[in-house]
Amino acid sequence: MVPGLHDVALAIPDENFLPFGPGGLDSGNTAWVLASAALVLFMTPGLAFFYGGLSRQKSVLNMMMMSFGSLGLVSVIYVLWGYSMSFASAHTGETPGLFFDNPFSLFGVNQLTEVREINGAESYVLGGFGTVPAIVWVAFQLTFAVITVALISGAVAERMKFGTWLAFGGLWVTFVYFPLSHMVWGGGLLSGSDQGLAAKLFGVDEEGAANVAPIDFAGGTVVHINAGMAALVLAILLGKRTGFGKTAFRPHNIPFVMLGAAILWFGWFGFNVGSEGGADMVAGLVWVNTTAATAAAMLGWLLVERLRDGHATSVGAASGVVAGLVAITPACGNLTPVWSLVVGAIAGILSALAIGLKYKFGYDDSLDVVGVHLIAGLWGTVSLGFFATETGLFVGGDYKQLVVQVVIAGVALLFTAVLTTIIAFVVKPLGWRVSQEEEATGIDETEHAETAYELA
C-alpha cells in the first residue's frame, strides 16, 4: 500500500458520491456500461483471431500471444496506476494535469469502492463521465487501454521477441496511452477544458469550456491514431521481415480473419455505444451510425479491389469492416446516419489504397495497422470538421471545428511518434528481434516452443 492513499480517499468530495435512484446513479446505465466493458474485452481475442489468420502458419501463435499478452499486462497496470494517471482528478477534486494526472492519487483504485452514508442513503463514487459508479468506468476504460496496445502488434508480426514486446507494451501504455487518454478525455491539453488547445485557439464560454470543443467520442485519437502512429514507428525501427517485397506473405487462415472481423464488429458496439455512458437515444444513434459506416466501408474497399485487381476478396471485406469501425469511432455520436455512410465509404476507399504505401516507402507494416488504423483514424477524426452536426463545415458552415480536429490529430501524431521512438530505444538492449535463422524456422517454435498445427 502506497503511503497516503487513505488520506486521498477521504479527500474525495461528498458531491462525487451518489446513491442509486432518481437524480443519482442509474442501474440501467450501469448495467449497459458493464455489458459494454465485456464486449470491448472480447474484442482483444477477436483481434488475436484477425491478426493470427493474417499471419503465416509458422507465426500464428506468436501473433495471437501478443494480443493475449497485452490483455494480461495492461489489465494489471491499468488497475495499479493507469486509471489514476488518466482520470484521477475527476474524482479527487485535484486540478487536472496538462499531460496526465497523479498516478498515486487513486493507485489500485481501492478508493473507488468506498461507500458513504449521505442523507440516509448508501452512496457510491460517481464515474465522472455518466451516472454509473466510478469502478464501472475503470472496467470500461481498462478494455480500451488493452486493445490499443494489442493493435500495435500487427506492425511487428513474425519478427519481434515476445519479451521485448511485453516490455515495450508496459512502457508505452504508461508513457503514451495514459497521458493521451488524459489529454483528450481527462481535462488535459487536447480536451475541451479551459486549459486545452481548443480554448487557446477560440476562447471559452461563460462556464469556462472551449467555445469549439474537440470531438473524440470513443477513441479515434486516443486509440487508433495513437496505435497507428506507434505501429509506423516500430515498423521502421524494427526493420523488414526477411524477403519483404520479394516473398508473398499470404494469410494462412482466412476463416480466422473473417471470424476475427465478426468478433470485432460485435464488440465494437460496446466500444462506441458504451462510450455514451447510458442507454438512451444517443446510444441508439451511435449504434446505427456504427453499422452504417462499417457496411459502407466494406463496400468501398471491395469496390477498390474490384476495379484495381479484378476481384473482391474475403480479406478485403474483413479489412473494410475494420476500416469503417475505426473511422466512425471518433464521430459516431456527432453525425447523422447519412453522413456516417459517407464517412465509412471514404474510409474503406482510403484504407484500401493506403495499404500499398508500405511498398512504395519501404516500411514493413506486416498486417496493415498503418494503412487501416492510422489512415482511417485520421480520416474519422478530421471528418468531424466537415460533417459534425451543427459545427461541421458542410453542416454548420463554420471552419473552427475543422481546425480543432486537425490540431488535436497533429499534436497526437507528434506526441506518439516522439515518445514511441524514445521507448523503442529504451527496450532495444533487450533484443529487438529474433535472428534470421529463427525467423526462417518460425517464431512460434523458437519463442514459444509450440506449433499451431500438428501436421506429422
Coordinates of C-alpha atoms in Angstrom, one line a residue:
M1 CA 0.0 0.0 0.0
V2 CA 1.4 3.4 -1.0
P3 CA 1.5 5.8 2.0
G4 CA -1.2 8.5 2.0
L5 CA -3.8 6.6 -0.1
H6 CA -6.4 6.6 2.7
D7 CA -5.9 10.4 3.0
V8 CA -6.6 10.8 -0.7
A9 CA -9.7 8.6 -0.4
L10 CA -11.1 10.8 2.4
A11 CA -10.4 13.9 0.3
I12 CA -12.9 12.8 -2.4
P13 CA -15.7 15.4 -2.2
D14 CA -19.1 14.3 -1.0
E15 CA -20.7 15.6 -4.2
N16 CA -18.8 12.9 -6.1
F17 CA -20.9 10.3 -4.2
L18 CA -24.4 9.5 -5.3
P19 CA -26.9 6.8 -4.4
F20 CA -28.8 4.7 -7.0
G21 CA -32.2 6.2 -7.8
P22 CA -33.8 9.3 -9.3
G23 CA -31.2 12.1 -9.7
G24 CA -28.3 9.8 -8.8
L25 CA -26.7 6.7 -10.2
D26 CA -28.7 4.8 -12.8
S27 CA -28.8 1.0 -12.6
G28 CA -29.8 0.6 -16.3
N29 CA -26.9 2.7 -17.4
T30 CA -24.6 0.8 -15.1
A31 CA -25.7 -2.5 -16.5
W32 CA -25.2 -1.3 -20.0
V33 CA -21.6 0.0 -19.4
L34 CA -20.7 -3.3 -17.6
A35 CA -22.0 -5.2 -20.7
S36 CA -20.1 -2.8 -23.0
A37 CA -16.9 -3.4 -21.0
A38 CA -17.3 -7.2 -21.6
L39 CA -17.9 -6.6 -25.3
V40 CA -14.8 -4.5 -25.6
L41 CA -12.7 -7.0 -23.7
F42 CA -14.0 -9.7 -26.2
M43 CA -12.5 -7.5 -29.0
T44 CA -8.9 -8.4 -28.0
P45 CA -9.4 -12.1 -28.5
G46 CA -11.2 -11.2 -31.7
L47 CA -8.2 -9.2 -32.8
A48 CA -6.0 -12.2 -32.0
F49 CA -8.0 -14.3 -34.5
F50 CA -7.9 -11.4 -37.0
Y51 CA -4.2 -10.9 -36.8
G52 CA -3.5 -14.6 -36.4
G53 CA -5.3 -15.5 -39.5
L54 CA -3.5 -12.9 -41.5
S55 CA -0.1 -14.3 -40.3
R56 CA 1.8 -17.2 -41.8
Q57 CA 1.3 -20.6 -40.3
K58 CA 4.6 -20.6 -38.5
S59 CA 3.9 -17.4 -36.7
V60 CA 0.2 -17.5 -35.9
L61 CA 0.6 -18.4 -32.2
N62 CA 3.1 -15.7 -31.5
M63 CA 0.7 -13.2 -33.2
M64 CA -2.2 -14.3 -31.0
M65 CA 0.0 -14.3 -27.9
M66 CA 0.9 -10.7 -28.5
S67 CA -2.8 -9.8 -28.1
F68 CA -3.3 -12.1 -25.1
G69 CA 0.0 -10.8 -23.5
S70 CA -1.3 -7.3 -23.9
L71 CA -4.6 -8.3 -22.2
G72 CA -2.7 -9.7 -19.2
L73 CA -0.1 -7.0 -18.9
V74 CA -2.2 -3.9 -19.4
S75 CA -5.0 -5.0 -17.2
V76 CA -2.6 -5.2 -14.2
I77 CA -1.0 -1.9 -15.0
Y78 CA -4.3 -0.1 -15.5
V79 CA -5.7 -1.2 -12.1
L80 CA -2.5 -0.1 -10.4
W81 CA -1.8 3.3 -11.9
G82 CA -3.4 3.6 -15.3
Y83 CA -6.8 4.9 -14.3
S84 CA -5.3 7.2 -11.8
M85 CA -3.0 8.8 -14.5
S86 CA -5.9 9.2 -16.8
F87 CA -8.8 10.3 -14.7
A88 CA -7.9 10.8 -11.0
S89 CA -8.8 14.5 -10.9
A90 CA -12.4 13.7 -11.9
H91 CA -12.9 12.1 -8.5
T92 CA -10.4 13.7 -6.1
G93 CA -11.1 17.3 -6.9
E94 CA -7.5 17.9 -7.9
T95 CA -6.8 20.3 -10.8
P96 CA -6.4 18.1 -14.0
G97 CA -2.8 17.9 -15.2
L98 CA -1.9 19.2 -18.6
F99 CA -0.5 15.9 -19.7
F100 CA -1.5 13.4 -17.0
D101 CA -3.0 13.1 -13.5
N102 CA -1.2 11.9 -10.4
P103 CA -0.5 8.1 -10.8
F104 CA -0.7 7.7 -7.0
S105 CA -3.9 9.6 -6.2
L106 CA -6.0 6.5 -7.0
F107 CA -3.3 3.9 -7.1
G108 CA -5.0 0.5 -7.1
V109 CA -8.4 2.2 -7.4
N110 CA -9.4 1.0 -3.9
Q111 CA -10.8 4.4 -3.1
L112 CA -13.4 4.0 -5.9
T113 CA -15.0 1.1 -4.0
E114 CA -15.8 3.3 -0.9
V115 CA -19.4 3.6 0.3
R116 CA -20.6 6.6 2.2
E117 CA -23.8 7.2 4.1
I118 CA -25.1 10.5 2.7
N119 CA -28.6 11.8 3.5
G120 CA -29.6 8.4 4.8
A121 CA -28.7 6.5 1.6
E122 CA -25.7 4.4 0.7
S123 CA -23.8 6.4 -1.9
Y124 CA -21.0 5.4 -4.3
V125 CA -18.3 7.3 -6.2
L126 CA -19.7 8.9 -9.4
G127 CA -18.0 7.9 -12.6
G128 CA -17.2 11.4 -13.7
F129 CA -18.5 10.6 -17.2
G130 CA -22.0 9.5 -16.5
T131 CA -24.5 8.1 -14.0
V132 CA -22.5 4.9 -13.2
P133 CA -20.2 4.1 -10.2
A134 CA -16.6 5.0 -10.9
I135 CA -15.4 1.4 -10.6
V136 CA -17.6 0.5 -13.6
W137 CA -15.7 3.2 -15.6
V138 CA -12.5 1.7 -14.5
A139 CA -13.6 -1.6 -16.0
F140 CA -14.8 0.1 -19.3
Q141 CA -11.7 2.2 -19.8
L142 CA -9.3 -0.7 -18.9
T143 CA -10.5 -2.6 -22.0
F144 CA -9.7 0.4 -24.2
A145 CA -6.1 0.5 -23.0
V146 CA -5.7 -3.2 -23.6
I147 CA -6.8 -3.3 -27.2
T148 CA -4.8 -0.1 -28.1
V149 CA -1.6 -1.8 -27.2
A150 CA -2.7 -5.1 -28.9
L151 CA -3.4 -3.2 -32.1
I152 CA 0.2 -2.1 -32.5
S153 CA 1.4 -5.7 -32.6
G154 CA 0.2 -6.2 -36.2
A155 CA 3.0 -4.0 -37.5
V156 CA 5.8 -6.2 -35.9
A157 CA 4.4 -9.6 -36.8
E158 CA 6.8 -12.5 -37.2
R159 CA 10.0 -10.9 -36.0
M160 CA 9.8 -9.1 -32.6
K161 CA 10.8 -11.0 -29.5
F162 CA 7.9 -11.7 -27.2
G163 CA 9.7 -10.5 -24.0
T164 CA 10.7 -7.3 -25.7
W165 CA 7.1 -6.8 -26.9
L166 CA 5.8 -7.0 -23.3
A167 CA 8.5 -4.6 -22.0
F168 CA 7.6 -2.2 -24.8
G169 CA 3.9 -2.5 -24.1
G170 CA 4.2 -1.8 -20.4
L171 CA 6.3 1.4 -21.0
W172 CA 4.2 2.5 -23.9
V173 CA 0.9 2.3 -22.2
T174 CA 2.3 4.2 -19.2
F175 CA 4.0 7.0 -21.0
V176 CA 2.0 7.3 -24.2
Y177 CA -1.5 5.8 -23.8
F178 CA -2.4 7.0 -20.3
P179 CA -1.2 10.6 -21.0
L180 CA -3.0 10.8 -24.3
S181 CA -6.2 9.4 -22.7
H182 CA -6.0 12.1 -20.1
M183 CA -5.2 14.9 -22.5
V184 CA -8.3 14.1 -24.7
W185 CA -10.8 12.7 -22.1
G186 CA -9.5 13.8 -18.7
G187 CA -9.3 17.5 -19.0
G188 CA -5.8 17.9 -20.4
L189 CA -4.1 19.6 -23.3
L190 CA -6.4 18.1 -26.1
S191 CA -9.7 18.4 -24.2
G192 CA -12.4 21.0 -24.3
S193 CA -11.3 22.4 -20.9
D194 CA -10.1 25.9 -20.3
Q195 CA -6.5 24.8 -20.4
G196 CA -6.9 22.9 -23.7
L197 CA -5.6 23.9 -27.1
A198 CA -9.1 24.5 -28.4
A199 CA -9.7 27.1 -25.7
K200 CA -6.4 28.8 -26.5
L201 CA -7.4 28.9 -30.2
F202 CA -11.0 30.0 -30.0
G203 CA -11.7 31.1 -26.4
V204 CA -14.0 29.8 -23.7
D205 CA -17.7 30.2 -22.9
E206 CA -19.2 31.6 -19.7
E207 CA -18.8 28.3 -18.0
G208 CA -15.1 28.0 -18.8
A209 CA -15.3 25.4 -21.5
A210 CA -13.9 25.8 -25.0
N211 CA -16.2 27.5 -27.5
V212 CA -15.3 24.8 -30.0
A213 CA -14.5 21.6 -28.2
P214 CA -12.5 18.8 -29.8
I215 CA -14.6 15.7 -30.5
D216 CA -13.3 12.1 -29.9
F217 CA -16.4 10.2 -28.9
A218 CA -14.9 6.8 -28.5
G219 CA -11.2 6.9 -29.3
G220 CA -10.2 7.9 -32.8
T221 CA -7.3 9.9 -31.4
V222 CA -6.7 8.1 -28.2
V223 CA -6.9 4.6 -29.7
H224 CA -6.5 4.5 -33.5
I225 CA -4.3 7.4 -34.4
N226 CA -2.2 6.6 -31.3
A227 CA -1.8 2.9 -32.1
G228 CA -1.3 3.5 -35.9
M229 CA 1.5 6.1 -35.3
A230 CA 3.2 3.8 -32.8
A231 CA 2.9 0.9 -35.3
L232 CA 4.6 3.1 -38.0
V233 CA 7.5 4.0 -35.7
L234 CA 8.1 0.4 -34.7
A235 CA 7.9 -1.0 -38.2
I236 CA 10.5 1.5 -39.3
L237 CA 12.9 0.9 -36.4
L238 CA 12.5 -2.8 -36.3
G239 CA 13.2 -3.3 -40.0
K240 CA 11.6 -5.5 -42.6
R241 CA 10.9 -9.2 -42.5
T242 CA 13.3 -11.4 -44.5
G243 CA 12.1 -11.5 -48.0
F244 CA 9.8 -8.4 -47.7
G245 CA 8.9 -7.2 -51.2
K246 CA 10.2 -10.5 -52.8
T247 CA 8.2 -13.2 -51.0
A248 CA 4.4 -13.4 -50.9
F249 CA 3.4 -13.3 -47.2
R250 CA 0.0 -14.9 -47.6
P251 CA -2.6 -15.2 -44.8
H252 CA -2.6 -18.8 -43.6
N253 CA -6.2 -18.9 -42.4
I254 CA -8.8 -16.6 -44.0
P255 CA -11.7 -18.0 -42.0
F256 CA -9.8 -16.9 -38.8
V257 CA -9.6 -13.4 -40.4
M258 CA -13.4 -13.4 -41.1
L259 CA -14.1 -14.7 -37.6
G260 CA -11.9 -12.0 -36.0
A261 CA -13.6 -9.3 -38.0
A262 CA -17.0 -10.5 -36.9
I263 CA -16.0 -10.5 -33.3
L264 CA -14.5 -7.0 -33.6
W265 CA -17.7 -5.7 -35.2
F266 CA -19.8 -7.3 -32.5
G267 CA -17.6 -6.0 -29.7
W268 CA -17.4 -2.5 -31.3
F269 CA -20.9 -1.8 -30.2
G270 CA -19.6 -1.8 -26.7
F271 CA -16.7 0.3 -27.8
N272 CA -18.8 3.0 -29.4
V273 CA -22.3 2.7 -27.9
G274 CA -20.9 2.1 -24.4
S275 CA -19.0 5.4 -24.6
E276 CA -22.3 7.3 -24.3
G277 CA -22.4 6.1 -20.7
G278 CA -26.0 5.2 -20.8
A279 CA -28.9 3.5 -22.7
D280 CA -30.6 6.5 -24.3
M281 CA -31.4 8.0 -27.7
V282 CA -27.8 9.0 -28.4
A283 CA -26.7 5.4 -27.8
G284 CA -29.3 4.3 -30.4
L285 CA -27.9 6.9 -32.9
V286 CA -24.3 5.6 -32.2
W287 CA -25.4 2.0 -32.9
V288 CA -27.0 3.0 -36.2
N289 CA -24.0 5.2 -37.3
T290 CA -21.5 2.4 -36.4
T291 CA -23.4 -0.1 -38.5
A292 CA -23.9 2.3 -41.4
A293 CA -20.3 3.4 -41.6
T294 CA -18.9 -0.1 -41.3
A295 CA -21.2 -1.5 -44.0
A296 CA -20.3 1.4 -46.4
A297 CA -16.6 1.0 -45.7
M298 CA -16.7 -2.7 -46.6
L299 CA -18.4 -2.0 -49.9
G300 CA -16.0 0.9 -50.6
W301 CA -13.0 -1.4 -50.0
L302 CA -14.5 -4.2 -52.2
L303 CA -15.1 -1.6 -55.0
V304 CA -11.5 -0.6 -55.0
E305 CA -10.4 -4.2 -55.1
R306 CA -12.8 -5.0 -58.0
L307 CA -11.7 -2.0 -60.1
R308 CA -8.0 -2.4 -59.3
D309 CA -7.5 -6.1 -59.1
G310 CA -10.5 -7.6 -60.8
H311 CA -11.6 -9.5 -57.6
A312 CA -13.4 -8.7 -54.4
T313 CA -11.8 -10.7 -51.7
S314 CA -12.7 -12.1 -48.2
V315 CA -9.7 -10.4 -46.7
G316 CA -10.7 -7.2 -48.3
A317 CA -14.2 -7.4 -46.8
A318 CA -12.9 -8.1 -43.4
S319 CA -10.4 -5.3 -43.7
G320 CA -13.0 -2.9 -44.9
V321 CA -15.2 -3.7 -41.9
V322 CA -12.3 -2.8 -39.6
A323 CA -11.6 0.4 -41.5
G324 CA -15.2 1.5 -41.2
L325 CA -15.3 0.8 -37.5
V326 CA -12.1 2.7 -37.0
A327 CA -13.3 5.8 -38.9
I328 CA -16.7 6.1 -37.2
T329 CA -15.2 5.6 -33.7
P330 CA -14.4 9.3 -33.0
A331 CA -17.5 10.6 -34.9
C332 CA -20.3 8.1 -34.1
G333 CA -22.1 10.4 -31.6
N334 CA -21.9 13.6 -33.7
L335 CA -23.1 12.6 -37.2
T336 CA -26.4 11.8 -38.9
P337 CA -26.7 8.3 -40.3
V338 CA -26.4 9.6 -43.9
W339 CA -23.1 11.4 -43.1
S340 CA -21.9 8.2 -41.4
L341 CA -22.4 6.3 -44.7
V342 CA -20.2 8.9 -46.4
V343 CA -17.5 8.8 -43.7
G344 CA -17.5 5.0 -43.9
A345 CA -17.4 4.7 -47.7
I346 CA -14.5 7.2 -47.9
A347 CA -12.6 5.3 -45.1
G348 CA -12.9 2.0 -47.0
I349 CA -11.6 3.6 -50.2
L350 CA -8.7 5.4 -48.5
S351 CA -7.6 2.4 -46.5
A352 CA -7.8 0.0 -49.5
L353 CA -5.4 2.4 -51.3
A354 CA -3.2 3.2 -48.3
I355 CA -2.1 -0.4 -47.6
G356 CA 0.1 -0.1 -50.7
L357 CA 2.1 2.7 -49.2
K358 CA 4.4 0.3 -47.3
Y359 CA 5.7 -1.0 -50.6
K360 CA 6.2 2.5 -52.0
F361 CA 8.0 3.8 -48.9
G362 CA 9.7 0.6 -47.9
Y363 CA 8.4 0.0 -44.3
D364 CA 7.1 -3.4 -43.3
D365 CA 3.8 -2.8 -41.6
S366 CA 3.1 -6.5 -41.6
L367 CA -0.7 -6.6 -41.1
D368 CA -1.5 -3.0 -42.3
V369 CA -2.0 -1.3 -38.9
V370 CA -0.9 2.0 -40.5
G371 CA -3.0 1.6 -43.6
V372 CA -6.1 0.8 -41.7
H373 CA -5.9 2.3 -38.2
L374 CA -3.8 5.3 -38.8
I375 CA -5.3 6.4 -42.1
A376 CA -9.0 5.6 -41.1
G377 CA -8.4 7.0 -37.7
L378 CA -7.1 10.3 -39.1
W379 CA -9.9 10.5 -41.6
G380 CA -12.6 9.8 -38.9
T381 CA -11.2 12.5 -36.7
V382 CA -10.8 15.1 -39.4
S383 CA -14.2 14.2 -41.0
L384 CA -15.9 15.7 -38.0
G385 CA -14.6 19.1 -39.1
F386 CA -16.7 18.7 -42.2
F387 CA -19.8 16.7 -41.1
A388 CA -20.3 17.1 -37.4
T389 CA -23.9 18.0 -36.5
E390 CA -24.2 21.8 -36.1
T391 CA -20.5 22.5 -36.0
G392 CA -19.1 20.9 -39.2
L393 CA -18.0 23.0 -42.2
F394 CA -20.6 21.4 -44.5
V395 CA -23.3 21.3 -41.8
G396 CA -22.9 24.4 -39.6
G397 CA -20.9 26.4 -42.1
D398 CA -18.0 27.1 -39.6
Y399 CA -14.4 26.3 -40.2
K400 CA -13.4 26.2 -36.5
Q401 CA -14.3 22.6 -35.8
L402 CA -12.2 21.5 -38.7
V403 CA -9.2 23.5 -37.3
V404 CA -9.6 22.0 -33.9
Q405 CA -9.9 18.4 -35.2
V406 CA -6.7 18.8 -37.4
V407 CA -4.8 20.4 -34.5
I408 CA -5.6 17.6 -32.0
A409 CA -4.8 14.9 -34.6
G410 CA -1.5 16.6 -35.4
V411 CA -0.5 17.0 -31.8
A412 CA -1.4 13.4 -31.1
L413 CA 0.7 12.2 -34.0
L414 CA 3.8 14.2 -32.9
F415 CA 3.4 13.2 -29.2
T416 CA 3.1 9.5 -30.1
A417 CA 5.9 9.5 -32.6
V418 CA 8.4 11.1 -30.3
L419 CA 7.5 9.1 -27.2
T420 CA 7.3 5.8 -29.0
T421 CA 10.7 6.4 -30.6
I422 CA 12.3 7.0 -27.1
I423 CA 10.6 3.9 -25.6
A424 CA 11.7 1.8 -28.5
F425 CA 15.4 2.7 -28.0
V426 CA 15.0 2.1 -24.2
V427 CA 13.9 -1.5 -24.8
K428 CA 16.3 -2.1 -27.7
P429 CA 19.1 -3.5 -25.5
L430 CA 16.7 -6.4 -24.6
G431 CA 17.0 -7.6 -28.2
W432 CA 14.7 -6.3 -30.8
R433 CA 14.0 -9.2 -33.0
V434 CA 14.7 -12.9 -33.5
S435 CA 17.6 -14.0 -35.7
Q436 CA 17.2 -14.7 -39.4
E437 CA 17.5 -18.4 -38.7
E438 CA 14.8 -18.2 -36.0
E439 CA 12.6 -16.2 -38.4
A440 CA 13.0 -18.8 -41.1
T441 CA 12.2 -21.6 -38.7
G442 CA 9.2 -19.8 -37.3
I443 CA 8.7 -17.6 -34.4
D444 CA 6.1 -19.9 -32.8
E445 CA 8.6 -22.6 -32.4
T446 CA 11.6 -20.5 -31.3
E447 CA 9.8 -18.1 -28.9
H448 CA 7.0 -20.4 -27.6
A449 CA 8.2 -24.0 -28.3
E450 CA 4.8 -24.7 -30.0
T451 CA 3.2 -25.1 -33.4
A452 CA -0.3 -24.2 -34.3
Y453 CA -1.0 -27.3 -36.3
E454 CA 0.3 -30.9 -35.9
L455 CA 1.0 -31.9 -39.5
A456 CA 3.1 -35.0 -38.9

